Coordinates of C-alpha atoms in Angstrom, one line a residue:
M1 CA 220.9 82.8 369.4
S2 CA 221.3 85.3 372.3
A3 CA 219.0 87.0 373.4
T4 CA 218.3 90.6 374.6
P5 CA 216.8 90.7 378.8
A6 CA 213.5 90.7 379.0
P7 CA 212.0 94.2 380.8
K8 CA 211.1 92.4 384.2
P9 CA 207.0 91.6 384.0
T10 CA 204.7 93.1 385.9
P11 CA 202.9 90.8 388.6
A12 CA 199.6 90.5 386.2
A13 CA 202.0 89.9 383.3
A14 CA 204.0 87.3 385.0
H15 CA 201.1 85.6 386.0
A16 CA 199.3 85.6 382.7
S17 CA 203.0 84.2 381.2
R18 CA 203.0 81.0 383.9
R19 CA 198.8 80.6 382.9
A20 CA 200.3 80.7 379.4
L21 CA 203.1 77.8 379.9
R22 CA 201.7 75.7 382.4
A23 CA 198.7 75.0 380.9
G24 CA 200.7 75.0 377.5
A25 CA 200.8 72.1 376.3
A26 CA 199.3 70.3 380.0
A27 CA 195.8 72.9 379.9
L28 CA 194.2 69.8 381.6
L29 CA 193.1 71.3 385.0
L30 CA 196.0 73.8 384.8
L31 CA 193.8 76.8 383.4
L32 CA 195.0 79.7 385.6
T33 CA 192.3 82.7 385.9
G34 CA 192.9 86.7 386.0
G35 CA 195.4 86.7 383.2
V36 CA 195.9 90.3 381.9
A37 CA 192.9 91.9 379.9
A38 CA 192.6 92.1 376.5
P39 CA 193.4 95.4 375.3
A40 CA 190.1 97.6 374.3
A41 CA 191.8 97.2 370.3
L42 CA 191.5 93.2 370.9
S43 CA 188.0 93.4 372.3
A44 CA 187.0 96.1 369.2
Q45 CA 188.3 93.7 366.8
A46 CA 186.6 90.8 368.2
A47 CA 183.5 92.6 368.2
Q48 CA 183.9 93.7 364.6
G49 CA 184.5 89.7 363.5
Q50 CA 181.8 88.5 365.2
A51 CA 179.7 90.7 363.6
Q52 CA 181.2 89.7 360.6
T53 CA 181.4 86.3 361.3
A54 CA 181.2 83.8 359.2
S55 CA 179.4 81.0 360.7
L56 CA 178.1 78.0 358.6
S57 CA 175.4 75.5 359.2
A58 CA 177.1 71.9 358.9
A59 CA 175.9 71.5 355.5
A60 CA 176.6 75.0 354.3
A61 CA 180.3 74.7 355.3
R62 CA 180.6 71.6 353.6
Q63 CA 179.0 72.6 350.4
A64 CA 181.4 76.5 351.1
D65 CA 184.5 74.6 351.5
A66 CA 184.0 72.1 349.1
R67 CA 185.6 69.5 351.3
Q68 CA 184.2 66.0 352.3
D69 CA 183.4 64.8 355.5
P70 CA 185.8 62.1 357.6
P71 CA 185.2 59.0 356.0
R72 CA 184.0 57.0 359.1
H73 CA 185.4 53.4 360.2
D74 CA 183.6 51.3 357.3
G75 CA 184.2 53.7 355.0
L76 CA 181.3 55.3 354.4
R77 CA 180.0 58.8 354.1
P78 CA 178.1 59.4 357.1
V79 CA 174.6 60.9 356.6
T80 CA 173.7 64.2 359.0
Q81 CA 171.4 66.7 359.6
D82 CA 171.7 69.8 361.0
L83 CA 170.5 70.1 364.9
D84 CA 166.7 71.8 365.2
P85 CA 166.5 75.1 364.6
A86 CA 165.9 75.9 368.6
T87 CA 169.3 74.3 369.6
V88 CA 171.0 76.3 366.8
A89 CA 169.9 79.4 367.4
R90 CA 170.6 78.5 371.8
L91 CA 174.0 78.2 370.8
D92 CA 174.6 80.9 368.6
A93 CA 173.3 82.8 370.9
A94 CA 175.6 81.4 373.5
I95 CA 178.7 81.1 371.7
T96 CA 178.6 84.7 371.0
A97 CA 177.9 86.2 374.3
A98 CA 180.9 84.0 375.5
M99 CA 183.0 85.7 372.6
K100 CA 181.9 89.1 373.2
K101 CA 182.1 88.6 377.4
D102 CA 186.1 87.8 377.3
A103 CA 186.9 89.0 373.7
I104 CA 187.2 86.3 372.2
P105 CA 188.8 86.8 368.9
G106 CA 187.7 83.6 366.9
V107 CA 186.1 80.1 367.2
I108 CA 185.8 76.8 365.8
V109 CA 182.5 74.4 367.4
G110 CA 181.4 71.1 365.8
V111 CA 178.9 68.9 367.5
W112 CA 177.9 65.4 366.1
I113 CA 174.9 63.5 367.5
P114 CA 173.6 60.4 365.9
G115 CA 169.8 60.6 365.5
R116 CA 169.7 64.6 366.4
G117 CA 172.2 66.6 364.1
D118 CA 174.9 68.4 363.8
Y119 CA 176.3 71.5 364.2
V120 CA 179.6 73.4 362.9
K121 CA 180.2 76.9 362.7
S122 CA 182.7 79.4 362.7
F123 CA 182.9 82.6 364.4
G124 CA 185.3 86.0 364.7
V125 CA 188.1 86.0 362.8
A126 CA 191.4 84.2 361.9
D127 CA 193.4 87.4 361.4
Q128 CA 192.8 90.4 363.9
E129 CA 194.7 92.5 361.6
S130 CA 193.2 91.9 358.1
G131 CA 189.9 90.9 359.9
T132 CA 189.6 87.6 357.7
P133 CA 186.5 85.7 358.9
M134 CA 187.1 82.6 360.9
K135 CA 186.8 79.4 358.6
S136 CA 186.1 75.7 359.4
D137 CA 188.8 74.5 357.2
L138 CA 191.4 76.2 359.0
H139 CA 194.4 74.5 360.4
M140 CA 195.1 74.9 364.5
R141 CA 198.1 74.4 366.8
I142 CA 195.9 71.9 369.5
G143 CA 198.7 71.5 372.8
S144 CA 197.7 68.6 374.3
V145 CA 195.3 67.1 372.5
T146 CA 198.9 65.6 371.2
K147 CA 199.3 63.9 373.9
T148 CA 196.0 61.7 373.1
F149 CA 198.1 60.4 369.7
T150 CA 201.1 60.1 371.3
V151 CA 199.9 57.5 374.0
T152 CA 198.1 55.7 370.8
A153 CA 201.8 55.1 370.1
V154 CA 202.9 53.4 373.1
L155 CA 199.7 51.5 373.6
Q156 CA 200.1 50.1 369.8
L157 CA 204.2 48.8 370.9
V158 CA 202.4 47.3 373.9
D159 CA 199.5 45.7 371.7
Q160 CA 202.4 44.1 369.8
G161 CA 204.7 42.3 372.2
R162 CA 207.4 45.1 372.2
I163 CA 206.6 46.9 375.5
G164 CA 204.9 46.6 378.6
L165 CA 202.9 49.1 380.4
D166 CA 203.7 47.8 383.9
D167 CA 208.0 48.2 382.5
P168 CA 210.3 50.9 384.0
I169 CA 211.5 53.8 382.4
S170 CA 214.9 53.2 382.8
K171 CA 214.6 49.9 380.3
Y172 CA 214.2 52.3 377.5
V173 CA 215.3 55.8 378.4
D174 CA 218.7 56.3 380.9
G175 CA 219.2 58.9 383.3
V176 CA 215.6 59.0 384.5
P177 CA 215.7 59.8 388.5
G178 CA 214.0 56.9 390.5
G179 CA 213.9 55.1 386.9
D180 CA 213.9 51.8 387.7
R181 CA 210.4 52.2 390.0
I182 CA 208.4 54.6 387.3
T183 CA 206.4 53.0 384.9
L184 CA 205.1 53.5 381.6
R185 CA 201.9 52.8 382.4
Q186 CA 202.5 56.2 385.2
L187 CA 203.6 57.9 383.1
A188 CA 200.5 57.6 380.4
A189 CA 198.2 58.2 383.6
M190 CA 200.5 61.2 385.2
R191 CA 201.1 59.6 388.8
S192 CA 205.0 59.1 387.9
G193 CA 206.0 62.2 390.7
L194 CA 208.0 64.0 388.1
Y195 CA 208.5 68.0 388.1
D196 CA 206.9 69.1 385.1
Y197 CA 209.5 70.9 383.1
T198 CA 207.0 73.8 381.6
S199 CA 206.8 74.6 385.6
D200 CA 210.6 75.9 385.9
P201 CA 210.6 79.4 386.0
K202 CA 214.4 79.5 384.1
F203 CA 212.4 78.1 381.4
L204 CA 209.3 80.2 381.2
D205 CA 212.1 83.3 381.5
A206 CA 213.6 81.9 378.8
L207 CA 210.9 80.9 376.3
R208 CA 209.1 84.4 376.7
A209 CA 212.6 85.9 375.9
D210 CA 213.0 84.1 372.8
P211 CA 209.8 81.7 371.7
Q212 CA 211.6 80.7 367.9
R213 CA 214.2 78.2 370.1
T214 CA 214.0 75.2 369.2
Y215 CA 214.4 72.7 372.4
T216 CA 215.2 69.2 371.9
P217 CA 213.5 66.0 374.4
Q218 CA 216.6 65.8 376.0
Q219 CA 217.0 69.5 377.1
L220 CA 213.5 69.5 378.9
L221 CA 214.1 66.2 380.5
D222 CA 216.8 68.0 381.5
L223 CA 215.3 70.8 383.2
A224 CA 212.4 68.4 384.6
F225 CA 215.4 66.5 386.2
A226 CA 217.0 69.3 387.6
H227 CA 213.7 69.4 390.4
P228 CA 213.1 66.7 392.8
A229 CA 210.3 64.5 392.2
N230 CA 207.1 65.9 393.6
F231 CA 206.1 62.8 395.4
A232 CA 206.9 58.9 395.3
P233 CA 205.5 57.2 391.4
G234 CA 202.0 56.0 392.2
A235 CA 200.8 58.4 395.1
K236 CA 199.0 60.6 393.8
W237 CA 197.7 62.1 390.4
E238 CA 199.7 65.5 388.7
Y239 CA 199.9 66.6 385.6
S240 CA 203.3 67.0 383.9
N241 CA 204.5 67.6 380.5
T242 CA 207.5 65.6 381.4
N243 CA 206.0 62.4 381.4
T244 CA 204.9 62.1 377.9
V245 CA 207.9 63.5 376.3
L246 CA 209.4 60.2 377.8
L247 CA 207.2 58.4 376.9
G248 CA 207.9 60.0 373.0
L249 CA 211.5 58.5 374.1
V250 CA 209.9 55.3 373.8
V251 CA 208.4 55.1 370.8
E252 CA 211.1 56.5 368.9
K253 CA 213.4 54.2 370.8
I254 CA 210.8 50.8 370.3
G255 CA 209.1 52.3 367.1
G256 CA 212.8 52.6 365.1
Q257 CA 211.5 56.3 363.6
P258 CA 211.1 60.0 364.6
L259 CA 207.9 60.2 366.0
H260 CA 206.5 61.9 363.7
T261 CA 207.4 59.9 361.2
F262 CA 205.7 56.8 363.3
L263 CA 202.6 58.9 363.9
Q264 CA 202.1 59.6 360.0
Q265 CA 202.7 56.0 360.0
H266 CA 200.9 54.1 362.6
V267 CA 198.2 57.3 363.3
F268 CA 197.6 59.5 361.5
G269 CA 197.8 57.5 358.1
P270 CA 195.3 54.5 359.1
L271 CA 192.8 57.3 359.6
K272 CA 193.0 59.1 357.1
L273 CA 193.8 62.3 359.4
T274 CA 195.3 64.1 356.1
S275 CA 195.6 67.3 357.7
T276 CA 197.1 66.3 360.8
S277 CA 200.9 66.3 361.5
L278 CA 203.5 67.1 364.4
P279 CA 205.6 69.5 362.9
T280 CA 209.7 69.6 363.4
G281 CA 210.2 72.9 363.2
T282 CA 207.8 76.2 362.5
Q283 CA 206.2 75.1 359.8
F284 CA 202.0 75.3 359.7
P285 CA 200.3 74.0 357.0
E286 CA 198.1 77.1 355.0
P287 CA 195.3 77.3 355.5
H288 CA 195.7 78.7 359.2
A289 CA 194.3 81.0 361.6
Q290 CA 196.7 83.4 363.2
G291 CA 196.9 83.1 367.4
Y292 CA 197.2 85.4 370.0
T293 CA 198.7 85.8 373.3
T294 CA 200.1 87.1 376.4
F295 CA 203.0 84.9 377.0
T296 CA 205.4 87.5 376.1
P297 CA 208.0 89.8 378.5
N298 CA 205.7 92.7 379.4
G299 CA 202.2 90.9 379.0
T300 CA 201.1 92.4 375.6
V301 CA 198.9 90.4 373.2
A302 CA 201.0 89.7 370.2
E303 CA 201.0 86.7 367.8
A304 CA 202.2 83.3 368.4
T305 CA 201.5 81.8 364.7
T306 CA 205.0 80.7 363.9
W307 CA 206.4 79.9 367.6
N308 CA 208.4 77.4 367.2
P309 CA 206.3 74.5 369.4
S310 CA 209.1 72.0 369.6
W311 CA 209.2 72.5 373.3
A312 CA 206.0 71.0 373.4
W313 CA 206.9 67.9 371.2
A314 CA 205.1 64.8 372.0
A315 CA 203.0 66.6 374.6
G316 CA 201.6 69.4 372.4
G317 CA 203.1 70.7 369.7
A318 CA 200.7 68.9 367.2
I319 CA 198.6 70.5 364.4
S320 CA 195.0 69.6 362.6
D321 CA 191.5 70.6 362.0
L322 CA 188.1 70.3 362.7
D323 CA 187.6 67.2 359.9
D324 CA 190.6 65.7 360.9
L325 CA 189.6 66.0 364.9
H326 CA 185.6 65.0 364.0
A327 CA 187.3 61.6 362.7
W328 CA 189.8 61.2 365.5
V329 CA 187.7 61.0 368.4
P330 CA 185.3 58.3 367.7
A331 CA 188.5 56.6 367.3
L332 CA 190.3 57.6 370.2
V333 CA 186.7 56.7 372.5
D334 CA 186.5 53.3 370.9
G335 CA 190.4 52.4 370.9
R336 CA 190.0 51.9 366.8
L337 CA 193.5 51.4 366.6
L338 CA 194.2 48.7 369.7
T339 CA 193.2 45.8 370.7
P340 CA 190.3 45.7 373.3
A341 CA 192.7 44.6 376.4
T342 CA 194.2 47.6 375.6
Q343 CA 191.7 49.8 375.3
A344 CA 190.0 49.0 378.5
Q345 CA 193.4 50.0 380.1
R346 CA 193.5 53.3 378.2
L347 CA 189.9 54.2 379.6
R348 CA 190.7 52.7 383.2
T349 CA 190.1 56.2 384.6
E350 CA 191.3 57.3 388.2
S351 CA 189.9 60.5 390.2
V352 CA 192.1 63.1 389.8
G353 CA 191.0 64.8 392.8
V354 CA 187.8 67.2 391.3
P355 CA 184.0 66.1 391.3
G356 CA 183.4 64.6 388.0
V357 CA 187.2 64.6 386.8
S358 CA 189.1 61.6 386.6
Y359 CA 192.0 60.8 384.1
G360 CA 192.9 57.1 382.4
L361 CA 196.4 56.6 380.4
G362 CA 196.5 60.1 378.1
I363 CA 192.9 60.6 377.8
A364 CA 190.0 62.2 380.5
D365 CA 187.1 61.5 381.8
V366 CA 184.9 64.9 381.8
N367 CA 181.4 64.4 383.4
G368 CA 181.6 61.8 380.9
W369 CA 182.8 63.4 377.8
L370 CA 186.2 61.8 376.9
G371 CA 188.8 63.3 375.2
H372 CA 191.5 66.0 375.6
N373 CA 191.4 69.9 375.5
G374 CA 195.3 71.7 374.9
E375 CA 196.7 74.6 375.5
L376 CA 199.9 76.6 374.2
P377 CA 200.4 80.0 373.1
G378 CA 197.5 81.5 371.2
Y379 CA 195.7 78.0 370.8
E380 CA 193.5 76.2 372.8
S381 CA 191.6 73.0 372.2
I382 CA 188.9 70.3 373.1
A383 CA 188.2 67.1 371.1
A384 CA 186.6 64.9 373.3
G385 CA 183.1 62.3 373.1
L386 CA 180.4 61.1 374.9
P387 CA 180.1 57.6 374.5
Q388 CA 176.3 57.3 376.1
Q389 CA 175.1 59.4 372.8
K390 CA 178.0 58.2 370.7
A391 CA 178.1 62.4 370.2
T392 CA 181.6 64.1 369.6
L393 CA 182.6 67.5 370.8
V394 CA 185.7 69.6 368.7
V395 CA 186.3 73.0 369.9
L396 CA 189.0 75.5 368.8
V397 CA 190.2 78.9 369.5
N398 CA 192.6 81.1 368.2
S399 CA 193.8 82.9 371.7
D400 CA 194.9 82.1 374.8
V401 CA 194.6 85.4 376.6
D402 CA 191.6 83.5 379.0
R403 CA 190.0 86.6 380.0
G404 CA 187.6 85.4 382.5
G405 CA 189.1 81.8 382.5
S406 CA 190.1 79.2 379.9
Y407 CA 188.6 79.8 376.5
S408 CA 188.1 76.7 375.5
T409 CA 186.3 75.5 378.5
T410 CA 184.3 78.6 378.3
I411 CA 183.0 77.9 375.2
G412 CA 182.7 74.3 376.0
R413 CA 180.6 74.7 379.1
A414 CA 178.4 77.2 377.0
V415 CA 177.9 74.5 374.2
T416 CA 177.0 71.6 376.8
Q417 CA 175.1 73.2 378.7
I418 CA 172.4 73.1 376.2
V419 CA 173.7 69.9 373.7
T420 CA 174.1 67.4 376.8
P421 CA 172.8 69.3 380.2
D422 CA 173.3 66.5 382.4
H423 CA 177.1 66.1 381.1
V424 CA 178.6 69.4 380.6
W425 CA 182.0 70.1 380.2
T426 CA 183.5 71.7 382.8
L427 CA 187.1 72.1 384.4
P428 CA 188.3 73.8 387.4
S429 CA 191.0 76.3 388.4
P430 CA 194.4 75.7 389.8
A431 CA 193.2 77.5 392.6
Q432 CA 190.3 75.0 393.2
V433 CA 192.6 71.9 392.9
G434 CA 195.7 73.6 394.6
E435 CA 197.8 73.0 391.4
D436 CA 199.0 76.8 391.0
R437 CA 202.4 75.7 392.2
N438 CA 204.3 79.0 390.8

């Protein structure tokens, strides 16, 4: 469909828009600061939502929602207890303060630490118009956490002997510039040098003008390949959603199924992740939270809940919820769906040039936390585990307005400073690592 030409955004709005999409499905180390501040109405509604917070302890949430805990790999329900009251009070205060400071509409937080206890609470609102409180059972878009699923599928095919990590991408996908020198390993490790299509200014303008547009994987690759590579394969680390789109095509070609079907049968299904999916359109399972963004032509806040995520696909299009991510993180960290040898290769991380942060095959190490964050218009997420304590952290936010910095990092930092002060989840802005190329 054709779109009416969008008004030229203000410099501040354009900056916020670039942040929203470049972080978009990517998010890791691409979190721009200084975006458009939320309008007063947004701040007032967020404050009102916090005053009406539907915050539940882990035990109360399970009782109120009548939902079972995600099963452990041995099929038994975990024995749970709340964190000690003093820690709970500190977490409540820190999260509430962060939300108030940055006008964050709604947050879901889950922390599980064996031997110490659990913390599962929701804050703020899921819908600003109605004032509906956020709840811990809502579906959310999870952005680049999707990459952990896509790369797991690739590694399953490696375990089956159907592909090799050091195979060139040209063996499976035609038309990749320099594809005979770019390996699947380099794609998964973000070391291919291929241009990130979500950095393309024309793409950003088109998506702002028509967020309901459907993109095919080939259209995304065409956007990327219209630009020269940023560096020779393996020369350094640089985040690029193009890499994961290519890996999604490899899964489809060798797995013999659409990516969403392969993931359902080989990743989501075996782990009983019943609330996790890779949509093929704008469908969004109920119940879900509304998502708010400034990725608009004029930089004003809009609902992005039903925007088409096809542009993110294998790199960031998935939907999940708290319980499923609670089950997924331990499986991701311990390699439950892979052989030990392949899992060891996934976890062989290399520095990205920032102290405390390294990257493996579709997985990050952030001061000891293994997992991924995600961001796309309207939503942000963190799903990570701390092997030293067998801890799991999940953060879900229904906004990417990012007043004052990435909302998911703001909440993740506030939580981990209290529960794991020696292992704080924190990611720098591109201005610190030179990633803002626009």
